[in-house]
Amino acid sequence: MLTATLRNRCIAARRAFRRPGYHSYADVGLEGDYISPYQLSCGSPTGPVLISYNWLDAPTAKLHHETLARLGYLPQMVFNRVLDLALALAGRTRDAIYLTHAFHLLPAQRSATVPVADVEASFEAITRHEIAGRPVVALGRVATAACARFGIPHRAVAHPSARGLPVRTKATQIAEALGA
């Protein structure tokens, strides 16, 4: 369980985490009392933890500021359409899960690759503490590699935005992992 004290420590660690060339939530006007804006809708302190690669890129966050400040996510994105279908298949709602990231900063451009060393630094400083003994579903290769590197037991599934796989296939994988 993610206690209030641990949550506050993780928020402080996320706010302190910096890497050259990346933007923080504060930089894009989306600083808040969360570790990830996703936790406005997916912030269960007791539910299973889903770990994605990262949240968004800085230009997209700035462009969709109003929606992100309200919901913490963009409903029209493939990632979120897959997640919503997975939750429906699993009989769950967003408030029953906890979604976070392997990397807690925003790249300067869309689909930018984050070096492994930066992902691992973020995971070490923040993500590994958020898990708090709960079941983990690693969404995609980057999250799976980070969990393996830090010895975090997890179920690995395709990333919801992965190209080449049908939406239903990705959603089914996530739903099955949530049911395990």
Short mmCIF file of C-alpha atoms in Angstrom, two decimals:
data_model
loop_
_atom_site.label_atom_id
_atom_site.label_comp_id
_atom_site.label_asym_id
_atom_site.label_seq_id
_atom_site.Cartn_x
_atom_site.Cartn_y
_atom_site.Cartn_z
CA MET A 1 0.00 0.00 0.00
CA LEU A 2 1.21 3.49 -0.84
CA THR A 3 0.91 5.40 2.43
CA ALA A 4 0.52 9.19 2.54
CA THR A 5 4.06 9.54 3.90
CA LEU A 6 5.57 7.40 1.16
CA ARG A 7 3.48 9.18 -1.48
CA ASN A 8 4.74 12.57 -0.25
CA ARG A 9 8.34 11.32 -0.39
CA CYS A 10 7.81 10.13 -3.96
CA ILE A 11 6.28 13.47 -4.96
CA ALA A 12 9.29 15.27 -3.48
CA ALA A 13 11.67 12.91 -5.30
CA ARG A 14 9.82 13.45 -8.58
CA ARG A 15 9.95 17.23 -8.15
CA ALA A 16 13.69 17.07 -7.43
CA PHE A 17 14.48 14.73 -10.34
CA ARG A 18 16.09 16.53 -13.29
CA ARG A 19 17.95 15.57 -16.43
CA PRO A 20 19.30 17.97 -19.08
CA GLY A 21 17.07 18.27 -22.14
CA TYR A 22 13.86 17.22 -20.40
CA HIS A 23 10.97 19.18 -18.95
CA SER A 24 9.30 18.73 -15.57
CA TYR A 25 5.56 18.92 -14.97
CA ALA A 26 6.13 22.38 -13.50
CA ASP A 27 7.87 23.47 -16.71
CA VAL A 28 4.68 22.77 -18.68
CA GLY A 29 2.32 24.20 -16.05
CA LEU A 30 1.09 20.84 -14.74
CA GLU A 31 2.70 20.57 -11.33
CA GLY A 32 0.37 18.98 -8.81
CA ASP A 33 -0.03 16.88 -5.71
CA TYR A 34 0.72 13.64 -7.54
CA ILE A 35 3.66 11.63 -8.78
CA SER A 36 2.13 11.46 -12.26
CA PRO A 37 -0.83 13.44 -13.59
CA TYR A 38 -2.37 10.07 -14.49
CA GLN A 39 -2.99 9.64 -10.79
CA LEU A 40 -5.81 12.18 -10.98
CA SER A 41 -7.80 9.25 -12.40
CA CYS A 42 -5.55 6.21 -11.78
CA GLY A 43 -4.19 6.75 -8.29
CA SER A 44 -5.39 3.87 -6.12
CA PRO A 45 -3.02 3.51 -3.15
CA THR A 46 -3.92 -0.19 -2.86
CA GLY A 47 -4.61 -1.26 -6.45
CA PRO A 48 -2.25 -2.96 -8.87
CA VAL A 49 0.54 -0.81 -10.30
CA LEU A 50 0.82 -0.32 -14.06
CA ILE A 51 4.16 1.09 -15.18
CA SER A 52 4.47 2.73 -18.59
CA TYR A 53 7.53 4.19 -20.31
CA ASN A 54 6.79 7.88 -19.67
CA TRP A 55 3.81 10.22 -19.53
CA LEU A 56 3.91 12.61 -22.51
CA ASP A 57 6.20 14.93 -24.38
CA ALA A 58 6.42 18.62 -23.44
CA PRO A 59 4.76 20.07 -26.61
CA THR A 60 1.73 17.76 -26.27
CA ALA A 61 1.42 18.57 -22.56
CA LYS A 62 1.42 22.30 -23.31
CA LEU A 63 -1.03 21.95 -26.19
CA HIS A 64 -3.57 19.97 -24.15
CA HIS A 65 -3.00 21.68 -20.80
CA GLU A 66 -6.69 22.14 -19.92
CA THR A 67 -7.68 18.49 -20.45
CA LEU A 68 -4.55 17.22 -18.71
CA ALA A 69 -5.06 19.49 -15.69
CA ARG A 70 -8.59 18.12 -15.34
CA LEU A 71 -8.17 14.40 -16.19
CA GLY A 72 -4.43 13.71 -16.09
CA TYR A 73 -4.60 11.99 -19.49
CA LEU A 74 -5.83 12.45 -23.06
CA PRO A 75 -8.82 10.15 -23.72
CA GLN A 76 -8.30 10.17 -27.49
CA MET A 77 -4.78 8.71 -27.36
CA VAL A 78 -4.38 5.07 -28.41
CA PHE A 79 -2.73 4.35 -25.05
CA ASN A 80 -5.86 5.43 -23.19
CA ARG A 81 -8.33 3.77 -25.54
CA VAL A 82 -6.46 0.48 -25.03
CA LEU A 83 -6.32 1.02 -21.27
CA ASP A 84 -10.05 1.80 -21.10
CA LEU A 85 -10.88 -1.37 -23.05
CA ALA A 86 -8.53 -3.41 -20.82
CA LEU A 87 -10.21 -2.07 -17.72
CA ALA A 88 -13.66 -2.85 -19.12
CA LEU A 89 -12.55 -6.40 -19.98
CA ALA A 90 -11.16 -6.81 -16.45
CA GLY A 91 -14.26 -5.34 -14.83
CA ARG A 92 -12.27 -2.49 -13.29
CA THR A 93 -12.30 1.28 -13.36
CA ARG A 94 -9.44 3.76 -13.50
CA ASP A 95 -9.77 4.56 -9.81
CA ALA A 96 -9.02 0.90 -8.96
CA ILE A 97 -5.51 0.98 -10.46
CA TYR A 98 -2.32 2.95 -9.99
CA LEU A 99 -0.54 4.15 -13.13
CA THR A 100 3.00 5.49 -13.06
CA HIS A 101 6.08 5.63 -15.29
CA ALA A 102 9.60 4.32 -15.58
CA PHE A 103 10.71 7.85 -16.55
CA HIS A 104 9.21 10.89 -14.82
CA LEU A 105 10.20 13.78 -17.09
CA LEU A 106 8.86 15.00 -20.44
CA PRO A 107 10.97 14.75 -23.60
CA ALA A 108 11.25 17.88 -25.74
CA GLN A 109 9.68 16.11 -28.72
CA ARG A 110 7.12 13.41 -29.40
CA SER A 111 8.29 9.77 -29.47
CA ALA A 112 11.79 10.70 -28.29
CA THR A 113 13.95 7.86 -27.02
CA VAL A 114 15.09 8.25 -23.43
CA PRO A 115 18.54 6.78 -22.71
CA VAL A 116 18.51 3.70 -20.46
CA ALA A 117 20.68 5.49 -17.87
CA ASP A 118 18.06 8.24 -17.51
CA VAL A 119 15.21 5.72 -17.22
CA GLU A 120 17.12 3.80 -14.57
CA ALA A 121 17.92 6.97 -12.61
CA SER A 122 14.23 7.91 -12.56
CA PHE A 123 13.15 4.38 -11.66
CA GLU A 124 15.71 4.30 -8.84
CA ALA A 125 14.75 7.71 -7.44
CA ILE A 126 10.97 7.44 -7.78
CA THR A 127 9.18 4.49 -9.39
CA ARG A 128 10.59 1.62 -7.35
CA HIS A 129 9.32 3.31 -4.18
CA GLU A 130 5.79 3.80 -5.53
CA ILE A 131 5.23 0.07 -5.95
CA ALA A 132 5.01 -0.52 -2.19
CA GLY A 133 4.64 -4.31 -2.43
CA ARG A 134 1.70 -4.28 -4.84
CA PRO A 135 1.33 -6.41 -8.00
CA VAL A 136 3.00 -4.79 -11.01
CA VAL A 137 2.09 -4.86 -14.70
CA ALA A 138 4.94 -3.58 -16.90
CA LEU A 139 3.57 -1.94 -20.05
CA GLY A 140 6.10 -2.47 -22.82
CA ARG A 141 9.81 -3.17 -23.17
CA VAL A 142 11.19 -0.16 -21.30
CA ALA A 143 9.05 -0.71 -18.19
CA THR A 144 9.73 -4.45 -18.34
CA ALA A 145 13.50 -3.90 -18.55
CA ALA A 146 13.42 -1.42 -15.65
CA CYS A 147 11.44 -3.83 -13.47
CA ALA A 148 13.86 -6.65 -14.29
CA ARG A 149 16.90 -4.44 -13.63
CA PHE A 150 15.59 -3.53 -10.16
CA GLY A 151 14.32 -7.03 -9.30
CA ILE A 152 10.65 -5.98 -9.25
CA PRO A 153 8.30 -8.96 -9.76
CA HIS A 154 5.97 -8.08 -12.63
CA ARG A 155 3.75 -9.26 -15.46
CA ALA A 156 5.07 -8.01 -18.80
CA VAL A 157 2.58 -7.02 -21.52
CA ALA A 158 2.72 -5.05 -24.75
CA HIS A 159 2.71 -1.28 -24.41
CA PRO A 160 -0.79 0.08 -25.12
CA SER A 161 0.64 2.30 -27.88
CA ALA A 162 2.72 -0.48 -29.48
CA ARG A 163 2.47 -0.53 -33.24
CA GLY A 164 1.61 -3.69 -35.11
CA LEU A 165 -0.73 -5.26 -32.55
CA PRO A 166 -4.51 -4.95 -32.65
CA VAL A 167 -6.10 -2.82 -29.92
CA ARG A 168 -8.08 -5.79 -28.61
CA THR A 169 -4.95 -7.97 -28.34
CA LYS A 170 -3.13 -5.35 -26.27
CA ALA A 171 -6.20 -4.71 -24.11
CA THR A 172 -6.71 -8.44 -23.51
CA GLN A 173 -3.09 -8.85 -22.38
CA ILE A 174 -3.47 -6.03 -19.87
CA ALA A 175 -6.86 -7.29 -18.65
CA GLU A 176 -5.45 -10.78 -18.10
CA ALA A 177 -2.47 -9.36 -16.22
CA LEU A 178 -4.81 -7.34 -14.00
CA GLY A 179 -6.82 -10.46 -13.28
CA ALA A 180 -3.77 -12.53 -12.32
#
